[in-house]
Amino acid sequence: MRAADYRSVADAIAADIAAGRLRPGARLPPQRDFAYARGIAVSTASRVYAELARRGLVTGEVGRGTYVRSDPGQVGLLRPEPPAAALDLQRTHSRLPEQEAVLSETLAALARSGAEIGFSQYGPAGTPRAQAVAAGFLAREGYAPDPADILFTGNGRQALAAALAALAAPGERIGCEPLTYPGVKGIAARLGITLIPLAMDAEGVCPEALLQAHRATPLSGVYLQPTLHNPLGATMGPARRAALAEVLDRTGLIAIEDAVYSFLAEAPPLAGLVPHRVIFVDSLSKRVMPALTVGLIAAPPALTDRLAASVRQGAWTVLGLSLAAGMHWMAGGSAAALAEAKRHDAAARQALARAALADLRVVGDPQAYHLWLELPETWRAEAYAAAALRQGIALLPASAFAVHPGHAPNAVRLALASPSRADLDGALRSLRRLAFAGDDQVVE
């Protein structure tokens, strides 16, 4: 078979997927069996499967085979929004009754102030007062960023994009957890940055794995979620943070510390140990609300100008109204009060989830707004996600988080924040019944 012909075979499989002849979650034959059935070489079959994975049509589960994705075509891109009719267990945005009152009070206060916030346009540094307010808000025991090194973006995702673009040029490498925030996967793909998965354990990335990866082929930086890792919920202890700080100092690497979930758990930031080696990123979307939010960057002094240029070049500068609202929340106590309420809400939802999913293996921190559900052997993650969606429940399979699409564990992430607690309880109990039913027992 000519080298180009493997694409024709891949086209035929892609057509079967598009037509519904191969449904989400369907298992493809082992490559040797596929090759025999098609009359092609095993090496050609391997190229077919690689091409299908490259197109985002299939995903591999370690030791279990290759499956049609529940969201074909989404490799390297942000996941699609859940269908409007589905109960949303994909997104981790919480909505408490207090938020409505906070929004109304904020808009009224800004209107009374007479400030021309709607007509204001700021650079990445906002204003000196905004920098001072944000620096005080981000400060905690062992960490006090300099106001002069605070930058603002439209949201946390934009802050991450600016940090990645400042550290790595197209074609360069950034280390990260092997299961990571899907938004970072999409951002890296758009920027032409290669993500390099680093071995992790129950506390997060292993320092030796970071050191070995950098020695093998130099990295341009590393992206980490030290507190309430998404999707696994892991939080690094003090010894692990100290060991990673030592590696950063030894190698000269810069880490991007994603702290957007840190308001739910008390943990000293990595940036407090090596502020000159860490770009600290936070936002108000999870703490307060996503509709009117601000992304926050506390930059190492030597990188502040480079990061500011990245924010400007990406057109990621915060809007005046959002900055004014963010300052009002941070300085006036609304952000802190909502964070406290959400800590109680997240803990209650975790307790509810663990009761509803009794007898199933769940992984995660009881303070987080998300939970990792490891599936029984009777299911594969893509098939389970597709079956759940047919029952009106939207969730994310492990492949959404896997840096290498062929190395996704047999698990799904459940976001607990969005539905009412009553709806959440009903959905989780439906998911438990579905898990025990098994793929071959589900009636369409």
mmCIF file of C-alpha atoms in Angstrom, residues 89-334:
data_model
loop_
_atom_site.group_PDB
_atom_site.id
_atom_site.type_symbol
_atom_site.label_atom_id
_atom_site.label_comp_id
_atom_site.label_asym_id
_atom_site.label_seq_id
_atom_site.Cartn_x
_atom_site.Cartn_y
_atom_site.Cartn_z
ATOM 1 C CA LEU A 89 -21.787 18.692 35.078
ATOM 2 C CA GLN A 90 -19.087 20.041 32.740
ATOM 3 C CA ARG A 91 -18.480 23.561 34.043
ATOM 4 C CA THR A 92 -17.358 24.508 37.538
ATOM 5 C CA HIS A 93 -19.075 27.914 37.761
ATOM 6 C CA SER A 94 -21.144 28.107 40.932
ATOM 7 C CA ARG A 95 -24.200 30.307 41.312
ATOM 8 C CA LEU A 96 -25.282 31.144 44.840
ATOM 9 C CA PRO A 97 -28.321 33.296 45.732
ATOM 10 C CA GLU A 98 -25.955 35.897 47.227
ATOM 11 C CA GLN A 99 -24.392 36.563 43.823
ATOM 12 C CA GLU A 100 -27.498 38.264 42.442
ATOM 13 C CA ALA A 101 -27.524 40.751 45.318
ATOM 14 C CA VAL A 102 -23.778 41.375 44.964
ATOM 15 C CA LEU A 103 -24.146 42.147 41.247
ATOM 16 C CA SER A 104 -27.055 44.553 41.819
ATOM 17 C CA GLU A 105 -25.254 46.333 44.648
ATOM 18 C CA THR A 106 -22.055 46.604 42.615
ATOM 19 C CA LEU A 107 -23.692 48.139 39.562
ATOM 20 C CA ALA A 108 -25.622 50.590 41.728
ATOM 21 C CA ALA A 109 -22.474 51.602 43.604
ATOM 22 C CA LEU A 110 -20.516 52.143 40.399
ATOM 23 C CA ALA A 111 -23.347 54.212 38.943
ATOM 24 C CA ARG A 112 -23.468 56.390 42.079
ATOM 25 C CA SER A 113 -19.725 56.962 41.992
ATOM 26 C CA GLY A 114 -19.984 58.969 38.785
ATOM 27 C CA ALA A 115 -16.743 57.455 37.471
ATOM 28 C CA GLU A 116 -16.534 57.250 33.704
ATOM 29 C CA ILE A 117 -15.784 53.570 33.922
ATOM 30 C CA GLY A 118 -17.721 52.715 30.810
ATOM 31 C CA PHE A 119 -15.487 54.978 28.769
ATOM 32 C CA SER A 120 -12.196 54.156 30.436
ATOM 33 C CA GLN A 121 -9.532 52.089 28.738
ATOM 34 C CA TYR A 122 -6.568 50.857 30.729
ATOM 35 C CA GLY A 123 -3.332 49.142 29.884
ATOM 36 C CA PRO A 124 -2.353 45.756 31.349
ATOM 37 C CA ALA A 125 -1.344 47.417 34.648
ATOM 38 C CA GLY A 126 -4.750 49.067 35.126
ATOM 39 C CA THR A 127 -4.190 51.891 37.615
ATOM 40 C CA PRO A 128 -1.832 52.174 40.618
ATOM 41 C CA ARG A 129 -4.840 51.991 42.948
ATOM 42 C CA ALA A 130 -6.139 48.852 41.212
ATOM 43 C CA GLN A 131 -2.697 47.272 41.503
ATOM 44 C CA ALA A 132 -2.563 48.062 45.228
ATOM 45 C CA VAL A 133 -6.045 46.632 45.816
ATOM 46 C CA ALA A 134 -5.261 43.442 43.869
ATOM 47 C CA ALA A 135 -1.886 42.952 45.561
ATOM 48 C CA GLY A 136 -3.519 43.205 48.977
ATOM 49 C CA PHE A 137 -6.280 40.828 47.912
ATOM 50 C CA LEU A 138 -3.821 38.181 46.635
ATOM 51 C CA ALA A 139 -1.522 38.452 49.653
ATOM 52 C CA ARG A 140 -1.596 35.653 52.211
ATOM 53 C CA GLU A 141 0.735 34.199 54.793
ATOM 54 C CA GLY A 142 4.156 33.825 53.194
ATOM 55 C CA TYR A 143 3.216 35.675 50.013
ATOM 56 C CA ALA A 144 2.931 39.420 49.359
ATOM 57 C CA PRO A 145 3.172 40.425 45.682
ATOM 58 C CA ASP A 146 4.481 43.869 44.808
ATOM 59 C CA PRO A 147 1.647 46.085 43.457
ATOM 60 C CA ALA A 148 3.957 47.251 40.657
ATOM 61 C CA ASP A 149 4.073 43.673 39.330
ATOM 62 C CA ILE A 150 0.283 43.169 39.133
ATOM 63 C CA LEU A 151 -1.308 42.942 35.672
ATOM 64 C CA PHE A 152 -4.954 42.568 34.645
ATOM 65 C CA THR A 153 -6.701 40.660 31.854
ATOM 66 C CA GLY A 154 -10.308 40.100 30.869
ATOM 67 C CA ASN A 155 -10.468 36.710 32.606
ATOM 68 C CA GLY A 156 -8.297 33.921 33.980
ATOM 69 C CA ARG A 157 -8.039 32.091 30.666
ATOM 70 C CA GLN A 158 -6.643 35.227 29.060
ATOM 71 C CA ALA A 159 -4.137 35.543 31.902
ATOM 72 C CA LEU A 160 -2.965 31.979 31.225
ATOM 73 C CA ALA A 161 -2.740 32.685 27.494
ATOM 74 C CA ALA A 162 -0.640 35.785 28.134
ATOM 75 C CA ALA A 163 1.672 33.850 30.451
ATOM 76 C CA LEU A 164 2.129 30.981 28.000
ATOM 77 C CA ALA A 165 2.766 33.354 25.102
ATOM 78 C CA ALA A 166 5.324 35.276 27.172
ATOM 79 C CA LEU A 167 7.264 32.122 28.069
ATOM 80 C CA ALA A 168 7.230 30.084 24.861
ATOM 81 C CA ALA A 169 7.434 30.780 21.154
ATOM 82 C CA PRO A 170 5.638 28.540 18.618
ATOM 83 C CA GLY A 171 7.299 25.143 18.547
ATOM 84 C CA GLU A 172 8.706 25.407 22.073
ATOM 85 C CA ARG A 173 7.800 23.160 25.005
ATOM 86 C CA ILE A 174 5.957 23.747 28.270
ATOM 87 C CA GLY A 175 5.789 21.045 30.935
ATOM 88 C CA CYS A 176 2.488 20.291 32.693
ATOM 89 C CA GLU A 177 0.531 17.585 34.496
ATOM 90 C CA PRO A 178 -0.428 14.664 32.193
ATOM 91 C CA LEU A 179 -4.081 15.410 32.989
ATOM 92 C CA THR A 180 -4.650 19.147 32.896
ATOM 93 C CA TYR A 181 -7.126 21.980 32.444
ATOM 94 C CA PRO A 182 -8.623 21.632 28.927
ATOM 95 C CA GLY A 183 -8.440 25.390 28.375
ATOM 96 C CA VAL A 184 -4.656 25.265 28.563
ATOM 97 C CA LYS A 185 -4.607 22.481 25.977
ATOM 98 C CA GLY A 186 -6.610 24.664 23.612
ATOM 99 C CA ILE A 187 -4.516 27.777 24.268
ATOM 100 C CA ALA A 188 -1.263 25.884 23.702
ATOM 101 C CA ALA A 189 -2.580 24.427 20.451
ATOM 102 C CA ARG A 190 -3.552 27.893 19.180
ATOM 103 C CA LEU A 191 -0.152 29.316 20.145
ATOM 104 C CA GLY A 192 1.763 26.403 18.583
ATOM 105 C CA ILE A 193 3.225 25.394 21.957
ATOM 106 C CA THR A 194 3.863 21.720 22.699
ATOM 107 C CA LEU A 195 2.723 20.527 26.120
ATOM 108 C CA ILE A 196 4.988 17.926 27.714
ATOM 109 C CA PRO A 197 3.289 15.683 30.308
ATOM 110 C CA LEU A 198 5.236 15.228 33.530
ATOM 111 C CA ALA A 199 4.747 12.284 35.862
ATOM 112 C CA MET A 200 2.578 13.091 38.877
ATOM 113 C CA ASP A 201 1.431 11.335 42.031
ATOM 114 C CA ALA A 202 -1.257 12.045 44.632
ATOM 115 C CA GLU A 203 0.321 15.464 45.375
ATOM 116 C CA GLY A 204 0.873 16.606 41.816
ATOM 117 C CA VAL A 205 3.925 16.853 39.536
ATOM 118 C CA CYS A 206 6.994 14.986 40.767
ATOM 119 C CA PRO A 207 10.058 17.284 40.985
ATOM 120 C CA GLU A 208 12.344 14.618 39.519
ATOM 121 C CA ALA A 209 10.054 14.281 36.484
ATOM 122 C CA LEU A 210 10.340 18.021 35.827
ATOM 123 C CA LEU A 211 14.113 17.877 36.177
ATOM 124 C CA GLN A 212 14.458 14.873 33.853
ATOM 125 C CA ALA A 213 12.185 16.352 31.166
ATOM 126 C CA HIS A 214 14.143 19.615 31.169
ATOM 127 C CA ARG A 215 17.469 17.800 30.985
ATOM 128 C CA ALA A 216 16.275 15.629 28.082
ATOM 129 C CA THR A 217 15.090 18.567 25.959
ATOM 130 C CA PRO A 218 14.981 22.024 27.548
ATOM 131 C CA LEU A 219 11.556 23.322 28.491
ATOM 132 C CA SER A 220 10.528 26.974 28.158
ATOM 133 C CA GLY A 221 8.518 26.795 31.372
ATOM 134 C CA VAL A 222 6.035 24.681 33.306
ATOM 135 C CA TYR A 223 2.310 25.049 33.968
ATOM 136 C CA LEU A 224 1.154 23.774 37.372
ATOM 137 C CA GLN A 225 -2.032 23.587 39.442
ATOM 138 C CA PRO A 226 -0.635 23.133 42.967
ATOM 139 C CA THR A 227 -3.975 23.594 44.765
ATOM 140 C CA LEU A 228 -7.109 21.568 43.920
ATOM 141 C CA HIS A 229 -5.750 20.299 40.636
ATOM 142 C CA ASN A 230 -8.281 20.114 37.819
ATOM 143 C CA PRO A 231 -9.436 17.353 37.276
ATOM 144 C CA LEU A 232 -7.946 15.198 40.067
ATOM 145 C CA GLY A 233 -8.343 17.556 43.036
ATOM 146 C CA ALA A 234 -4.759 17.006 44.250
ATOM 147 C CA THR A 235 -3.104 19.620 46.473
ATOM 148 C CA MET A 236 0.656 19.764 47.016
ATOM 149 C CA GLY A 237 1.935 19.632 50.574
ATOM 150 C CA PRO A 238 4.657 21.991 51.855
ATOM 151 C CA ALA A 239 7.492 19.527 51.201
ATOM 152 C CA ARG A 240 6.433 19.014 47.569
ATOM 153 C CA ARG A 241 6.171 22.742 46.979
ATOM 154 C CA ALA A 242 9.618 23.273 48.491
ATOM 155 C CA ALA A 243 11.102 20.517 46.304
ATOM 156 C CA LEU A 244 9.573 22.018 43.146
ATOM 157 C CA ALA A 245 10.778 25.485 44.156
ATOM 158 C CA GLU A 246 14.296 24.081 44.477
ATOM 159 C CA VAL A 247 14.086 22.580 40.959
ATOM 160 C CA LEU A 248 12.867 25.886 39.539
ATOM 161 C CA ASP A 249 15.787 27.706 41.148
ATOM 162 C CA ARG A 250 18.287 25.069 40.033
ATOM 163 C CA THR A 251 17.122 25.030 36.408
ATOM 164 C CA GLY A 252 16.118 28.685 36.017
ATOM 165 C CA LEU A 253 12.681 27.594 34.789
ATOM 166 C CA ILE A 254 9.609 29.777 35.243
ATOM 167 C CA ALA A 255 6.390 28.186 36.478
ATOM 168 C CA ILE A 256 2.861 29.390 35.777
ATOM 169 C CA GLU A 257 0.914 28.756 38.982
ATOM 170 C CA ASP A 258 -2.807 28.445 38.227
ATOM 171 C CA ALA A 259 -4.533 29.429 41.469
ATOM 172 C CA VAL A 260 -8.132 29.882 40.296
ATOM 173 C CA TYR A 261 -9.430 27.214 42.706
ATOM 174 C CA SER A 262 -7.164 28.182 45.602
ATOM 175 C CA PHE A 263 -9.893 30.230 47.317
ATOM 176 C CA LEU A 264 -11.573 26.922 48.231
ATOM 177 C CA ALA A 265 -8.586 25.529 50.141
ATOM 178 C CA GLU A 266 -5.972 27.082 52.370
ATOM 179 C CA ALA A 267 -2.516 26.307 50.985
ATOM 180 C CA PRO A 268 0.592 28.498 50.706
ATOM 181 C CA PRO A 269 1.267 29.413 47.082
ATOM 182 C CA LEU A 270 4.342 28.151 45.288
ATOM 183 C CA ALA A 271 4.956 31.805 44.391
ATOM 184 C CA GLY A 272 5.610 32.528 48.060
ATOM 185 C CA LEU A 273 8.687 30.282 47.984
ATOM 186 C CA VAL A 274 10.236 31.500 44.714
ATOM 187 C CA PRO A 275 8.427 34.693 43.620
ATOM 188 C CA HIS A 276 11.150 35.371 41.058
ATOM 189 C CA ARG A 277 10.409 32.013 39.361
ATOM 190 C CA VAL A 278 6.586 31.944 39.405
ATOM 191 C CA ILE A 279 3.902 33.718 37.388
ATOM 192 C CA PHE A 280 0.925 33.618 39.743
ATOM 193 C CA VAL A 281 -2.445 33.566 37.931
ATOM 194 C CA ASP A 282 -5.858 33.973 39.535
ATOM 195 C CA SER A 283 -9.258 35.356 38.537
ATOM 196 C CA LEU A 284 -12.604 36.420 39.982
ATOM 197 C CA SER A 285 -14.779 34.239 37.739
ATOM 198 C CA LYS A 286 -14.907 31.248 40.111
ATOM 199 C CA ARG A 287 -14.834 33.341 43.316
ATOM 200 C CA VAL A 288 -17.484 35.853 42.276
ATOM 201 C CA MET A 289 -19.117 35.357 38.863
ATOM 202 C CA PRO A 290 -18.009 34.647 35.280
ATOM 203 C CA ALA A 291 -20.122 37.297 33.551
ATOM 204 C CA LEU A 292 -18.238 40.303 34.968
ATOM 205 C CA THR A 293 -14.755 39.190 35.873
ATOM 206 C CA VAL A 294 -11.061 40.036 35.952
ATOM 207 C CA GLY A 295 -7.938 37.942 35.384
ATOM 208 C CA LEU A 296 -5.043 38.643 37.754
ATOM 209 C CA ILE A 297 -1.331 38.132 37.139
ATOM 210 C CA ALA A 298 1.343 38.624 39.788
ATOM 211 C CA ALA A 299 4.518 38.653 37.744
ATOM 212 C CA PRO A 300 8.150 38.108 38.692
ATOM 213 C CA PRO A 301 9.731 41.590 38.488
ATOM 214 C CA ALA A 302 12.045 40.585 35.650
ATOM 215 C CA LEU A 303 9.079 39.419 33.546
ATOM 216 C CA THR A 304 6.545 42.174 34.200
ATOM 217 C CA ASP A 305 7.298 44.115 31.003
ATOM 218 C CA ARG A 306 7.327 40.968 28.875
ATOM 219 C CA LEU A 307 3.995 39.828 30.323
ATOM 220 C CA ALA A 308 2.472 43.287 29.844
ATOM 221 C CA ALA A 309 3.522 43.203 26.194
ATOM 222 C CA SER A 310 1.974 39.742 25.850
ATOM 223 C CA VAL A 311 -1.332 41.012 27.289
ATOM 224 C CA ARG A 312 -1.367 43.946 24.865
ATOM 225 C CA GLN A 313 -0.409 41.871 21.827
ATOM 226 C CA GLY A 314 -3.092 39.304 22.560
ATOM 227 C CA ALA A 315 -5.754 42.014 23.054
ATOM 228 C CA TRP A 316 -6.386 40.509 26.503
ATOM 229 C CA THR A 317 -6.508 43.803 28.446
ATOM 230 C CA VAL A 318 -9.299 44.117 31.012
ATOM 231 C CA LEU A 319 -12.312 46.342 30.298
ATOM 232 C CA GLY A 320 -12.817 49.402 32.469
ATOM 233 C CA LEU A 321 -16.191 48.298 33.830
ATOM 234 C CA SER A 322 -14.858 44.872 34.808
ATOM 235 C CA LEU A 323 -11.822 46.384 36.504
ATOM 236 C CA ALA A 324 -13.985 48.810 38.475
ATOM 237 C CA ALA A 325 -16.306 45.983 39.556
ATOM 238 C CA GLY A 326 -13.346 43.810 40.511
ATOM 239 C CA MET A 327 -11.831 46.570 42.635
ATOM 240 C CA HIS A 328 -15.189 47.079 44.345
ATOM 241 C CA TRP A 329 -15.413 43.362 45.179
ATOM 242 C CA MET A 330 -11.805 42.990 46.305
ATOM 243 C CA ALA A 331 -11.653 46.162 48.385
ATOM 244 C CA GLY A 332 -15.183 46.039 49.774
ATOM 245 C CA GLY A 333 -15.204 42.449 50.951
ATOM 246 C CA SER A 334 -17.756 40.992 48.521
#
